[in-house]
Coordinates of C-alpha atoms and ligand atoms in Angstrom, one line a residue:
X149 CA 8.4 -10.6 20.5
X150 CA 10.7 -8.5 22.9
X151 CA 12.4 -9.9 26.0
X152 CA 12.4 -9.0 29.5
X153 CA 13.8 -10.2 32.4
X154 CA 13.3 -8.2 35.9
X155 CA 14.7 -9.2 39.4
X156 CA 13.6 -8.1 42.8
X157 CA 15.7 -9.9 45.9
X158 CA 18.6 -9.8 48.4
X159 CA 21.4 -10.7 45.6
X160 CA 22.8 -6.6 45.1
X161 CA 24.0 -7.8 41.7
X162 CA 22.4 -6.9 38.7
X163 CA 24.8 -8.5 36.2
X164 CA 22.6 -11.8 36.6
X165 CA 20.2 -10.3 34.4
X166 CA 22.7 -10.4 31.9
X167 CA 22.9 -13.8 31.3
X168 CA 19.0 -14.3 31.8
X169 CA 18.8 -11.4 29.3
X170 CA 20.7 -13.7 26.8
X171 CA 18.9 -16.7 26.9
X172 CA 16.1 -14.8 25.4
X173 CA 17.9 -13.6 22.6
X174 CA 16.7 -16.0 20.4
X175 CA 13.1 -13.9 20.6
X176 CA 14.8 -11.3 18.2
X177 CA 17.1 -8.8 18.9
X178 CA 18.2 -5.4 17.5
X179 CA 19.0 -3.5 20.9
X180 CA 19.0 -4.1 24.6
X181 CA 19.1 -1.9 27.4
X182 CA 18.8 -2.6 31.5
X183 CA 18.0 -0.1 34.4
X184 CA 18.4 -0.7 38.1
X185 CA 18.0 1.1 41.5
X186 CA 21.7 2.1 42.4
X187 CA 22.2 1.5 46.0
X188 CA 24.9 3.7 46.0
X189 CA 23.0 7.0 44.4
X190 CA 19.7 5.8 45.5
X191 CA 18.6 6.3 42.0
X192 CA 17.7 4.4 38.8
X193 CA 20.8 4.2 36.7
X194 CA 20.4 3.0 32.9
X195 CA 22.5 1.7 30.1
X196 CA 21.8 0.9 26.7
X197 CA 23.1 -0.4 23.4
X198 CA 21.6 -1.0 19.5
X199 CA 22.9 -4.2 18.1
X200 CA 23.2 -7.7 19.9
X201 CA 23.1 -8.3 23.8
X202 CA 27.1 -8.8 23.9
X203 CA 27.1 -5.1 23.1
X204 CA 25.3 -4.2 26.1
X205 CA 27.3 -6.3 28.0
X206 CA 30.5 -5.0 27.0
X207 CA 29.2 -1.6 28.1
X208 CA 28.3 -3.2 31.4
X209 CA 31.9 -4.9 32.1
X210 CA 33.4 -1.7 32.2
X211 CA 31.0 -0.3 35.1
X212 CA 30.7 -1.3 39.2
X213 CA 27.2 -2.2 39.1
X214 CA 25.4 -2.6 42.7
X215 CA 21.9 -2.8 43.5
X216 CA 18.0 -4.1 43.4
X217 CA 15.5 -4.5 41.6
X218 CA 16.9 -4.1 37.8
X219 CA 15.0 -4.7 35.0
X220 CA 16.2 -5.9 31.3
X221 CA 15.3 -5.7 28.1
X222 CA 16.3 -7.4 24.2
X223 CA 14.0 -5.3 21.9
X224 CA 12.6 -6.3 19.0
X225 CA 11.3 -3.3 16.9
X226 CA 7.8 -2.3 16.2
X227 CA 7.3 1.2 16.6
X228 CA 10.4 3.5 15.9
X229 CA 13.9 2.3 14.5
X230 CA 16.3 0.6 16.0
X231 CA 18.3 3.2 17.4
X232 CA 19.7 3.7 21.3
X233 CA 16.9 6.4 22.1
X234 CA 14.0 3.6 21.2
X235 CA 16.0 1.1 23.3
X236 CA 14.1 0.0 26.7
X237 CA 14.3 0.5 29.5
X238 CA 12.0 4.0 29.0
X239 CA 12.1 6.4 31.7
X240 CA 9.7 9.2 32.3
X241 CA 10.8 12.9 32.6
X242 CA 12.1 12.9 36.4
X243 CA 14.3 9.7 35.5
X244 CA 12.1 8.2 38.6
X245 CA 10.3 5.3 37.0
X246 CA 11.6 3.1 34.2
X247 CA 9.6 0.5 32.4
X248 CA 10.4 -2.4 29.8
X249 CA 7.4 -3.6 27.8
X250 CA 6.8 -6.5 25.0
X251 CA 3.6 -5.6 22.9
X252 CA 1.8 -3.1 21.3
X253 CA 0.3 0.4 22.9
X254 CA -2.7 0.8 20.3
X255 CA -3.9 4.2 21.5
X256 CA -0.4 5.7 22.0
X257 CA -0.7 8.6 19.6
X258 CA -3.5 9.8 21.6
X259 CA -2.1 9.5 24.9
X260 CA 1.2 11.3 23.7
X261 CA -0.5 14.1 22.4
X262 CA -2.4 14.2 25.7
X263 CA 0.7 14.0 28.0
X264 CA 2.1 16.6 25.8
X265 CA -0.1 18.8 26.9
X266 CA 0.3 18.1 30.3
X267 CA 4.0 19.5 29.7
X268 CA 5.3 16.0 29.3
X269 CA 8.6 15.9 27.1
X270 CA 9.2 12.5 24.9
X271 CA 12.8 11.4 23.9
X272 CA 11.9 8.2 21.9
X273 CA 9.5 7.0 18.7
X274 CA 8.1 4.0 20.5
X275 CA 4.6 3.5 21.7
X276 CA 5.6 2.3 25.2
X277 CA 7.2 5.7 26.3
X278 CA 3.6 6.7 27.0
X279 CA 3.1 4.4 29.7
X280 CA 6.2 5.1 31.7
X281 CA 4.6 9.0 31.5
X282 CA 1.4 7.7 32.5
X283 CA 2.9 6.1 35.6
X284 CA 4.4 9.3 36.3
X285 CA 1.4 11.4 36.4
X286 CA -0.6 8.8 38.1
X287 CA 2.1 8.4 40.8
X288 CA 0.5 9.8 44.5
X289 CA 3.1 7.6 46.1
X290 CA 2.2 3.9 45.9
X291 CA 3.9 2.6 42.6
X292 CA 1.4 -0.5 42.3
X293 CA -1.5 2.0 42.5
X294 CA -0.2 4.4 39.7
X295 CA 0.9 1.3 37.0
X296 CA -3.0 -0.2 37.8
X297 CA -4.5 3.5 37.0
X298 CA -2.2 4.2 33.8
X299 CA -2.9 0.4 32.3
X300 CA -6.5 1.0 32.6
X301 CA -6.5 3.7 30.1
X302 CA -4.2 1.9 27.7
X303 CA -5.6 -0.1 24.6
X304 CA -3.4 -2.8 22.6
X305 CA -1.0 -5.6 24.3
X306 CA 1.9 -5.4 27.1
X307 CA 3.8 -7.5 29.6
X308 CA 5.5 -5.1 31.7
X309 CA 8.4 -4.7 34.3
X310 CA 8.5 -1.5 36.2
X311 CA 10.9 0.4 38.9
X312 CA 11.0 3.5 40.4
X313 CA 13.3 5.2 42.8
X314 CA 10.5 6.4 44.7
X315 CA 9.8 2.7 45.3
X316 CA 13.0 1.2 46.2
X317 CA 12.8 -2.7 47.1
X318 CA 9.4 -3.3 44.7
X319 CA 9.2 -4.7 41.0
X320 CA 5.8 -4.3 39.2
X321 CA 4.5 -6.6 36.6
X322 CA 1.5 -6.6 34.4
X323 CA 0.3 -8.6 31.4
X324 CA -2.1 -8.1 28.7
X325 CA -1.9 -10.5 25.6
X326 CA 2.3 -10.9 25.8
X327 CA 2.8 -13.1 28.1
X328 CA 5.1 -12.8 31.3
X329 CA 5.9 -14.8 34.5
X330 CA 7.0 -14.6 37.8
X331 CA 10.1 -16.9 38.7
X332 CA 10.3 -17.5 42.8
X333 CA 13.7 -17.9 44.2
X334 CA 15.4 -18.4 47.2
X335 CA 16.8 -14.9 47.6
X336 CA 13.7 -13.4 45.4
X337 CA 11.6 -13.3 42.7
X338 CA 12.3 -12.8 38.8
X339 CA 10.4 -11.3 36.3
X340 CA 10.6 -13.0 32.3
X341 CA 8.8 -12.5 29.1
X342 CA 9.6 -16.4 28.9
X343 CA 10.8 -19.0 31.0
X344 CA 14.0 -19.2 29.3
X345 CA 15.4 -16.5 30.6
X346 CA 15.1 -17.5 34.5
X347 CA 15.6 -21.5 34.1
X348 CA 19.2 -21.2 35.6
X349 CA 17.6 -19.8 38.8
X350 CA 14.8 -21.6 39.4
X351 CA 12.1 -23.8 37.9
X352 CA 9.2 -22.2 40.4
X353 CA 7.0 -20.3 37.8
X354 CA 3.7 -18.4 38.8
X355 CA 2.5 -17.7 35.4
X356 CA 0.3 -14.3 34.9
X357 CA -2.9 -14.2 33.0
X358 CA -4.3 -11.6 31.1
X359 CA -5.2 -8.7 33.2
X360 CA -3.3 -9.6 36.5
X361 CA -0.9 -7.2 38.0
X362 CA 1.6 -8.0 40.1
X363 CA 3.4 -6.3 43.4
X364 CA 6.7 -8.2 44.3
X365 CA 9.7 -7.5 46.5
X366 CA 12.3 -9.9 48.0
X367 CA 9.9 -12.0 50.2
X368 CA 6.4 -11.1 49.0
X369 CA 4.8 -11.6 45.6
X370 CA 1.4 -10.2 45.5
X371 CA -0.9 -10.5 42.1
X372 CA -3.9 -8.3 41.8
X373 CA -7.0 -10.3 39.5
X374 CA -10.0 -8.4 38.8
X375 CA -9.7 -6.5 42.1
X376 CA -9.2 -9.2 44.3
X377 CA -5.9 -10.7 45.7
X378 CA -5.2 -14.1 44.6
X379 CA -3.5 -16.7 45.7
X380 CA -0.4 -17.5 43.6
X381 CA -0.4 -21.1 41.8
X382 CA 3.2 -21.8 41.5
X383 CA 4.5 -24.4 38.8
X384 CA 7.3 -26.0 38.6
X385 CA 9.2 -25.6 35.0
X386 CA 10.2 -29.4 33.6
X387 CA 11.7 -27.9 30.5
X388 CA 15.7 -28.0 29.8
X389 CA 17.1 -24.5 28.3
X390 CA 16.6 -25.6 24.6
X391 CA 13.0 -26.8 25.5
X392 CA 12.3 -23.9 26.9
X393 CA 13.5 -21.4 24.3
X394 CA 11.3 -23.4 21.9
X395 CA 8.2 -23.1 24.0
X396 CA 8.1 -27.0 24.7
X397 CA 8.0 -27.8 20.7
X398 CA 10.4 -30.1 19.5
X399 CA 11.3 -27.6 16.2
X400 CA 11.2 -23.7 16.1
X401 CA 9.3 -24.4 12.7
X402 CA 6.7 -26.1 14.6
X403 CA 6.3 -23.3 17.3
X404 CA 6.1 -20.6 14.8
X405 CA 3.8 -22.6 13.0
X406 CA 1.6 -23.0 16.0
X407 CA 2.0 -19.2 16.7
X408 CA 0.2 -18.2 13.5
X409 CA -3.8 -17.4 14.9
X410 CA -1.5 -14.8 17.3
X411 CA 0.8 -13.6 14.8
X412 CA -2.0 -13.0 12.6
X413 CA -3.7 -11.3 14.9
X414 CA -0.4 -9.2 15.7
X415 CA -0.8 -8.3 12.1
X416 CA -4.2 -6.8 12.2
X417 CA -4.3 -5.4 15.2
X418 CA -5.4 -2.1 15.2
X419 CA -5.6 -1.8 11.5
X420 CA -9.1 -2.7 11.5
X421 CA -12.1 -0.4 10.9
X422 CA -15.2 -2.7 11.1
X423 CA -17.9 0.4 11.3
X424 CA -16.4 2.3 8.0
X425 CA -15.4 -1.1 5.9
X426 CA -11.8 0.1 5.6
X427 CA -8.5 -0.4 7.4
X428 CA -5.8 2.1 8.9
X429 CA -2.2 1.5 7.9
X430 CA -0.4 4.3 9.5
X431 CA 2.6 3.0 7.2
X432 CA 1.0 4.5 4.0
X433 CA -0.6 7.8 5.6
X434 CA 2.3 10.1 4.2
X435 CA 1.6 8.6 0.8
X436 CA -1.9 8.2 1.0
X437 CA -2.8 10.8 -1.8
X438 CA -0.2 9.9 -3.9
X439 CA -1.6 5.8 -4.1
X440 CA -5.0 7.7 -5.5
X441 CA -3.2 8.3 -8.5
X442 CA -1.5 4.6 -8.7
X443 CA -2.4 2.8 -12.1
X444 CA 0.1 -0.1 -12.0
X445 CA 1.7 -1.9 -9.2
X446 CA 4.7 -4.5 -9.5
X447 CA 5.0 -6.6 -6.5
X448 CA 8.8 -7.9 -6.3
X449 CA 9.6 -10.5 -4.0
X450 CA 11.5 -14.2 -3.8
X451 CA 10.7 -17.4 -2.6
X452 CA 7.9 -17.5 -0.2
X453 CA 7.2 -14.3 -0.1
X454 CA 7.2 -14.0 -4.0
X455 CA 4.1 -16.6 -3.8
X456 CA 2.7 -14.4 -1.2
X457 CA 3.3 -11.7 -3.9
X458 CA 1.0 -13.8 -6.7
X459 CA -2.0 -13.9 -3.9
X460 CA -1.4 -10.4 -3.8
X461 CA -2.3 -10.0 -7.6
X462 CA -5.1 -11.6 -7.5
X463 CA -6.5 -10.0 -4.4
X464 CA -5.8 -6.4 -5.8
X465 CA -7.1 -6.8 -9.4
X466 CA -10.3 -8.1 -8.7
X467 CA -11.2 -6.0 -5.2
X468 CA -9.1 -3.1 -5.8
X469 CA -8.9 -3.4 -9.8
X470 CA -5.6 -2.1 -10.4
X471 CA -3.4 -4.0 -12.8
X472 CA -0.8 -5.6 -10.7
X473 CA 2.8 -7.7 -11.9
X474 CA 4.6 -9.7 -9.6
X475 CA 7.9 -10.8 -10.1
X476 CA 10.8 -12.6 -8.8
X477 CA 13.7 -10.0 -7.9
X478 CA 16.2 -12.0 -9.2
X479 CA 14.6 -12.0 -12.9
X480 CA 13.5 -8.3 -12.4
X481 CA 16.8 -6.9 -11.9
X482 CA 18.5 -8.2 -15.4
X483 CA 15.2 -7.3 -17.3
X484 CA 14.9 -3.5 -19.1
X485 CA 11.6 -3.1 -17.0
X486 CA 9.2 -0.7 -18.2
X487 CA 7.5 1.9 -15.5
X488 CA 5.5 4.5 -15.6
X489 CA 6.7 7.2 -12.8
X490 CA 4.1 8.8 -12.5
X491 CA 1.6 5.9 -12.3
X492 CA 3.3 3.4 -11.2
X493 CA 4.3 2.1 -7.7
X494 CA 6.5 -0.9 -6.5
X495 CA 5.8 -3.2 -3.5
X496 CA 8.5 -5.0 -2.1
X497 CA 7.5 -8.3 0.5
X498 CA 10.3 -9.3 2.1
X499 CA 10.6 -11.2 6.0
X500 CA 13.9 -10.2 6.5
X501 CA 14.3 -7.2 4.5
X502 CA 17.9 -8.1 3.5
X503 CA 17.2 -10.3 0.9
X504 CA 19.8 -9.0 -1.8
X505 CA 17.7 -10.2 -4.7
X506 CA 14.8 -7.6 -3.7
X507 CA 16.7 -4.9 -2.7
X508 CA 18.4 -4.4 -6.2
X509 CA 14.9 -3.9 -8.0
X510 CA 14.2 -1.6 -5.3
X511 CA 17.2 0.4 -5.7
X512 CA 16.2 0.7 -9.3
X513 CA 13.0 1.9 -9.0
X514 CA 14.4 4.2 -6.6
X515 CA 16.5 5.8 -9.1
X516 CA 13.4 5.6 -11.4
X517 CA 11.7 7.9 -9.4
X518 CA 9.3 5.7 -8.6
X519 CA 6.9 5.2 -5.5
X520 CA 8.3 2.3 -3.5
X521 CA 6.1 0.3 -0.6
X522 CA 7.1 -2.5 1.5
X523 CA 5.5 -5.1 3.2
X524 CA 8.3 -6.3 5.7
X525 CA 8.3 -7.9 9.0
X526 CA 12.2 -7.0 10.6
X527 CA 12.1 -3.0 11.8
X528 CA 14.8 -1.0 10.6
X529 CA 15.7 -3.4 7.9
X530 CA 17.4 -2.3 4.5
X531 CA 13.7 -2.6 2.7
X532 CA 12.0 -0.7 5.8
X533 CA 14.6 2.1 5.5
X534 CA 14.7 2.1 1.5
X535 CA 11.1 1.9 0.9
X536 CA 9.1 5.6 1.1
X537 CA 6.2 3.6 3.1
X538 CA 5.0 1.0 3.9
X539 CA 3.1 -2.1 6.3
X540 CA 5.3 -3.7 8.6
X541 CA 3.7 -7.0 9.3
X542 CA 4.9 -7.3 13.4
X543 CA 4.9 -11.0 13.0
X544 CA 7.7 -11.6 15.7
X545 CA 11.1 -13.1 14.5
X546 CA 10.8 -15.9 12.4
X547 CA 14.0 -18.6 13.7
X548 CA 12.8 -21.6 11.4
X549 CA 14.6 -21.1 7.9
X550 CA 11.3 -21.9 6.5
X551 CA 9.1 -19.1 5.8
X552 CA 6.1 -20.1 7.8
X553 CA 4.4 -17.3 9.9
X554 CA 6.0 -14.4 8.0
X555 CA 3.7 -15.8 4.9
X556 CA 0.5 -16.1 6.7
X557 CA 1.3 -12.3 7.8
X558 CA 2.5 -11.3 4.4
X559 CA -1.0 -12.5 2.7
X560 CA -2.9 -10.7 5.8
X561 CA -1.2 -7.6 5.0
X562 CA -2.0 -7.9 1.4
X563 CA -5.7 -8.5 2.1
X564 CA -5.8 -5.0 4.5
X565 CA -3.6 -3.7 1.6
X566 CA -6.2 -4.1 -1.2
X567 CA -8.6 -2.7 1.4
X568 CA -6.8 0.1 1.5
X569 CA -6.5 0.7 -2.0
X570 CA -9.8 -0.9 -2.8
X571 CA -12.0 1.5 -0.9
X572 CA -9.6 4.8 -2.3
X573 CA -11.5 3.7 -5.7
X574 CA -14.4 1.8 -6.3
X575 CA -14.6 -0.9 -3.4
X576 CA -18.1 -0.1 -1.7
X577 CA -18.6 -0.1 1.9
X578 CA -20.2 -3.0 2.1
X579 CA -17.3 -5.3 0.2
X580 CA -14.9 -3.7 2.6
X581 CA -16.8 -4.2 5.7
X582 CA -17.0 -8.4 4.6
X583 CA -13.5 -8.4 4.2
X584 CA -12.9 -7.0 7.1
X585 CA -14.8 -8.8 8.9
X586 CA -13.8 -12.1 7.5
X587 CA -10.2 -11.0 8.0
X588 CA -11.0 -10.5 12.0
X589 CA -11.9 -14.3 12.0
X590 CA -8.7 -15.4 10.9
X591 CA -7.2 -16.3 13.8
X592 CA -9.6 -18.7 14.9
X593 CA -9.9 -20.2 11.3
X594 CA -6.1 -21.2 11.9
X595 CA -6.5 -22.5 14.9
X596 CA -9.2 -25.2 13.8
X597 CA -6.8 -26.4 11.1
X598 CA -4.1 -26.8 13.7
X599 CA -6.2 -28.8 15.7
X600 CA -6.2 -31.6 12.9
X601 CA -2.6 -31.9 13.4
X602 CA -2.4 -35.2 14.4
X603 CA -4.3 -36.2 11.3
X604 CA -2.2 -34.3 9.1
X605 CA 0.8 -36.0 11.1
X606 CA -0.4 -39.5 9.5
X607 CA -0.6 -38.7 6.4
X608 CA 2.6 -37.3 6.7
X609 CA 3.7 -41.0 7.7
X610 CA 2.1 -42.7 5.2
X611 CA 3.7 -40.5 2.4
X612 CA 6.8 -39.7 3.8
X613 CA 8.7 -42.7 1.4
X614 CA 7.5 -41.3 -1.5
X615 CA 10.3 -40.0 -3.9
X616 CA 8.2 -37.2 -5.5
X617 CA 5.0 -35.3 -4.9
X618 CA 3.2 -32.8 -6.8
X619 CA 1.2 -29.8 -5.7
X620 CA -2.1 -28.6 -7.7
X621 CA -4.3 -25.7 -7.1
X622 CA -6.1 -23.1 -9.0
X623 CA -6.6 -19.4 -9.2
X624 CA -5.8 -18.3 -5.2
X625 CA -4.3 -21.3 -4.5
X626 CA -2.3 -21.9 -7.2
X627 CA 0.5 -20.3 -5.6
X628 CA -0.2 -21.9 -2.6
X629 CA 0.6 -25.2 -4.6
X630 CA 4.0 -23.2 -5.2
X631 CA 4.0 -22.8 -1.8
X632 CA 3.2 -26.4 -0.6
X633 CA 6.0 -28.1 -3.3
X634 CA 8.4 -25.3 -1.8
X635 CA 8.3 -26.1 2.1
X636 CA 8.0 -30.4 1.5
X637 CA 11.4 -29.6 -0.9
X638 CA 13.1 -27.6 1.5
X639 CA 12.3 -29.1 4.5
X640 CA 12.2 -32.9 3.5
X641 CA 14.4 -32.8 0.7
X642 CA 11.5 -34.9 -1.3
X643 CA 10.9 -33.6 -5.0
X644 CA 7.9 -32.0 -5.3
X645 CA 6.4 -29.8 -8.1
X646 CA 4.0 -27.4 -7.6
X647 CA 1.6 -26.6 -10.8
X648 CA -1.6 -24.7 -11.8
X649 CA -4.6 -27.7 -12.2
X650 CA -5.2 -26.5 -15.8
X651 CA -1.7 -27.1 -16.4
X652 CA -1.7 -30.8 -16.0
X653 CA -2.9 -31.9 -19.5
X654 CA -0.3 -29.5 -21.1
X655 CA 2.8 -32.3 -20.5
X656 CA 3.0 -33.2 -16.4
X657 CA 0.1 -35.6 -16.5
X658 CA 2.6 -37.7 -18.2
X659 CA 4.4 -38.4 -14.8
X660 CA 1.0 -39.5 -12.8
X661 CA 1.2 -43.4 -11.6
X662 CA 1.1 -45.0 -8.7
X663 CA 3.8 -43.9 -7.0
X664 CA 3.2 -40.2 -7.9
X665 CA 0.9 -38.8 -5.3
X666 CA -0.6 -35.1 -5.5
X667 CA -2.1 -32.7 -3.0
X668 CA -4.7 -31.1 -4.6
X669 CA -5.8 -27.9 -2.9
X670 CA -9.5 -27.4 -3.8
X671 CA -11.8 -25.3 -1.6
X672 CA -15.1 -24.8 -2.4
X673 CA -14.6 -21.8 -4.6
X674 CA -15.1 -20.5 -8.2
X675 CA -12.8 -22.7 -9.1
X676 CA -13.9 -25.8 -7.4
X677 CA -15.4 -27.9 -10.5
X678 CA -12.4 -27.3 -12.4
X679 CA -10.4 -28.6 -9.9
X680 CA -12.6 -31.9 -9.9
X681 CA -12.1 -32.5 -13.3
X682 CA -8.4 -32.0 -13.1
X683 CA -8.4 -34.4 -10.4
X684 CA -10.7 -37.1 -11.8
X685 CA -7.9 -37.0 -14.7
X686 CA -5.3 -37.6 -12.3
X687 CA -7.3 -40.7 -10.3
X688 CA -7.9 -42.3 -13.8
X689 CA -4.3 -42.9 -14.0
X690 CA -4.1 -44.1 -10.5
X691 CA -2.3 -41.0 -9.2
X692 CA -3.1 -41.2 -5.3
X693 CA -4.5 -37.7 -4.0
X694 CA -4.6 -36.1 -1.0
X695 CA -7.3 -33.4 -1.2
X696 CA -7.6 -30.2 1.3
X697 CA -11.4 -29.2 0.6
X698 CA -13.8 -27.2 2.7
X699 CA -15.7 -28.5 5.8
X700 CA -18.6 -30.1 4.9
X701 CA -18.1 -30.5 0.9
X702 CA -18.8 -34.4 1.3
X703 CA -18.5 -34.4 -2.9
X704 CA -14.5 -35.1 -2.9
X705 CA -15.2 -38.7 -1.3
X706 CA -14.9 -40.4 -4.8
X707 CA -11.6 -39.0 -5.6
X708 CA -9.7 -39.9 -2.2
X709 CA -10.2 -41.1 1.4
X710 CA -7.5 -38.8 2.1
X711 CA -9.2 -35.2 3.0
X712 CA -8.1 -32.6 5.3
X713 CA -11.1 -30.2 5.9
X714 CA -10.6 -26.5 5.9
X715 CA -13.2 -23.9 7.3
X716 CA -15.0 -21.7 5.0
X717 CA -14.2 -18.0 4.4
X718 CA -13.8 -15.6 1.6
X719 CA -12.1 -17.0 -1.9
X720 CA -9.5 -14.1 -1.7
X721 CA -8.6 -15.3 1.7
X722 CA -8.3 -19.4 1.6
X723 CA -4.5 -19.7 1.2
X724 CA -4.3 -17.9 4.8
X725 CA -6.2 -21.2 5.7
X726 CA -5.1 -23.6 3.0
X727 CA -1.6 -23.5 3.7
X728 CA -1.4 -24.3 7.0
X729 CA -1.8 -27.9 6.3
X730 CA 1.0 -28.0 3.7
X731 CA 3.4 -26.3 6.2
X732 CA 2.4 -29.3 9.0
X733 CA 2.9 -31.9 6.0
X734 CA 6.1 -30.9 5.2
X735 CA 7.5 -30.5 9.0
X736 CA 6.1 -33.7 9.8
X737 CA 7.6 -35.5 6.5
X738 CA 11.0 -33.9 7.4
X739 CA 10.9 -35.1 10.5
X740 CA 9.7 -38.5 9.8
X741 CA 13.0 -38.4 7.5
X742 CA 14.9 -37.3 10.5
X743 CA 16.1 -34.2 9.0
X744 CA 17.5 -31.1 10.7
X745 CA 13.9 -29.1 10.0
X746 CA 14.9 -25.9 11.5
X747 CA 18.2 -25.9 9.3
X748 CA 17.8 -27.4 6.3
X749 CA 20.6 -27.9 4.3
X750 CA 22.7 -25.5 2.2
X751 CA 19.9 -22.7 3.1
X752 CA 20.1 -19.7 5.3
X753 CA 17.3 -17.8 6.5
X754 CA 18.1 -14.8 5.2
X755 CA 20.0 -14.6 1.7
X756 CA 22.1 -11.4 1.5
X757 CA 24.0 -12.6 -1.4
X758 CA 23.3 -12.4 -4.9
Ligands
M6R88 O1 13.4 -12.6 3.8 P1 12.3 -12.8 2.6 O2 11.4 -12.9 2.8 O3 12.9 -11.8 1.6 O4 13.1 -14.3 2.0 C1 12.5 -14.7 0.7 C2 13.3 -15.9 0.4 O5 14.4 -16.4 0.8 C3 12.2 -16.7 1.5 O6 10.8 -16.8 1.3 C4 12.7 -18.5 1.3 O7 12.3 -18.6 0.2 C5 12.3 -19.4 2.7 N1 13.2 -20.2 3.0 C6 11.0 -20.6 2.4 O8 10.3 -20.6 3.1

């Protein structure tokens, strides 16, 4: 989720790219940089700064900038810490070529070794840098061709912008899996990772399609699509700036819910090895021998990440055979936990990587000499740095206060971790393969639930004025009941309780009457019949029911007419699917109640205090 801006044209002022870049800061930032063809020196000049774009701005304020083309980049780290040498644009050995990249080059380690053998030297820890060295290697006088030949060797995703002192007046752009568009302005052409960056300059855009490469100069645009140059289709953007930043959605929360097919795909991209029935988690390689000895896991997290951990416990115990405890960071830090330092490992789950209540137990575990792992979204955050090893989510920045795509990414990472640890132990090749194959199908399954958005919206309209709601689930979907209740509480301020289905008869059933509806999460799994019995008891007490169940299951009809169907998957993966309608339901109830769903009252995105 980095941001890219590029320009080639008659304006000789690279500073215009800075304002454009600021419009992309919402996509996440840990550093920013720019490079431009300096019309005085006839070379490329680059500037970079760690932190907010304003830090780069301060650097540029002190300089005289003159020339075109230019490229700018705001980074959301995936490979390599958020430090200056990892900030884009990246250069080749000679400093003649500069490149800004959004995406992940999956085969960068092989390419780096190959390039090192050819004499190239690398300055950063990023996956991106290999691409600019490849371009240097392949340059035979034609920049466009060098980019084209280099991209053919790359696997992964990219949106790129490239400039070179060997091709002044040219800007090359290409995309595969990461968005990129061309802005058609009066005085030249822009390149941007989303329209928000260039709206101030033009509303005319050409969206690049996957696999396309564009060659731009001040007056011309040529787009190569599958070996033939095509006629560009210019579209007019109708969004204002705020709408553009939200990708046309009314709220970041809805945008992030709808992004889940791609954020889940990014989480497992390059990590599933179908043939071996296994996964490759690069961040655990250094500790993999130690992990073979682990006999007990302690998962520590807060809020939604804690519910992810609860699902993880079911996965890890059932499939990897490792006893697992899950605990709230805020509780763990004040008790006297018993660790066996040789045999235990702590796993901290956190989207932000900055949650104070999760950091404190992490420090305690480290002091006691226990192996610590992280499942973290924000690269370079405190938890990512302090843990011995870990798995990055790669879900992209989450801006809405509600955790949505972070949760499904955490669950995907936990499923992969289960395969990793399971295959080190007793998990068979067949079982590993089965799980890995099902993980790969998740984006499509999630997409099919998102397609039911309008139906879920209708249910939200119907139930929006109820003062209370109950969420019930069992086994893998018990934590999802807790999550559904948390979501509707924080986003719509409706009072909601999450319970394990079997617990109803131990007290809460006393609440049930006509005015107390229940969201029953009851996919056709190993506890389905048990859930049916629990829900029958509520129906007998006139409690309205919304059922979330597996497609094709006709047997819920007698319990309720309000049914949301989800596709079938492995039981351990159902939470990744079943949580989607609950997110949409909470979102729409909040919207119908006229609330600010992106910034609910009294809440912060990252809870850095106790
Ligand atoms: O950044 P973290 O994942 O550590 O945050 C943990 C919780 O604060 C977070 O999940 C919170 O519960 C969300 N607002 C839930 O939507």
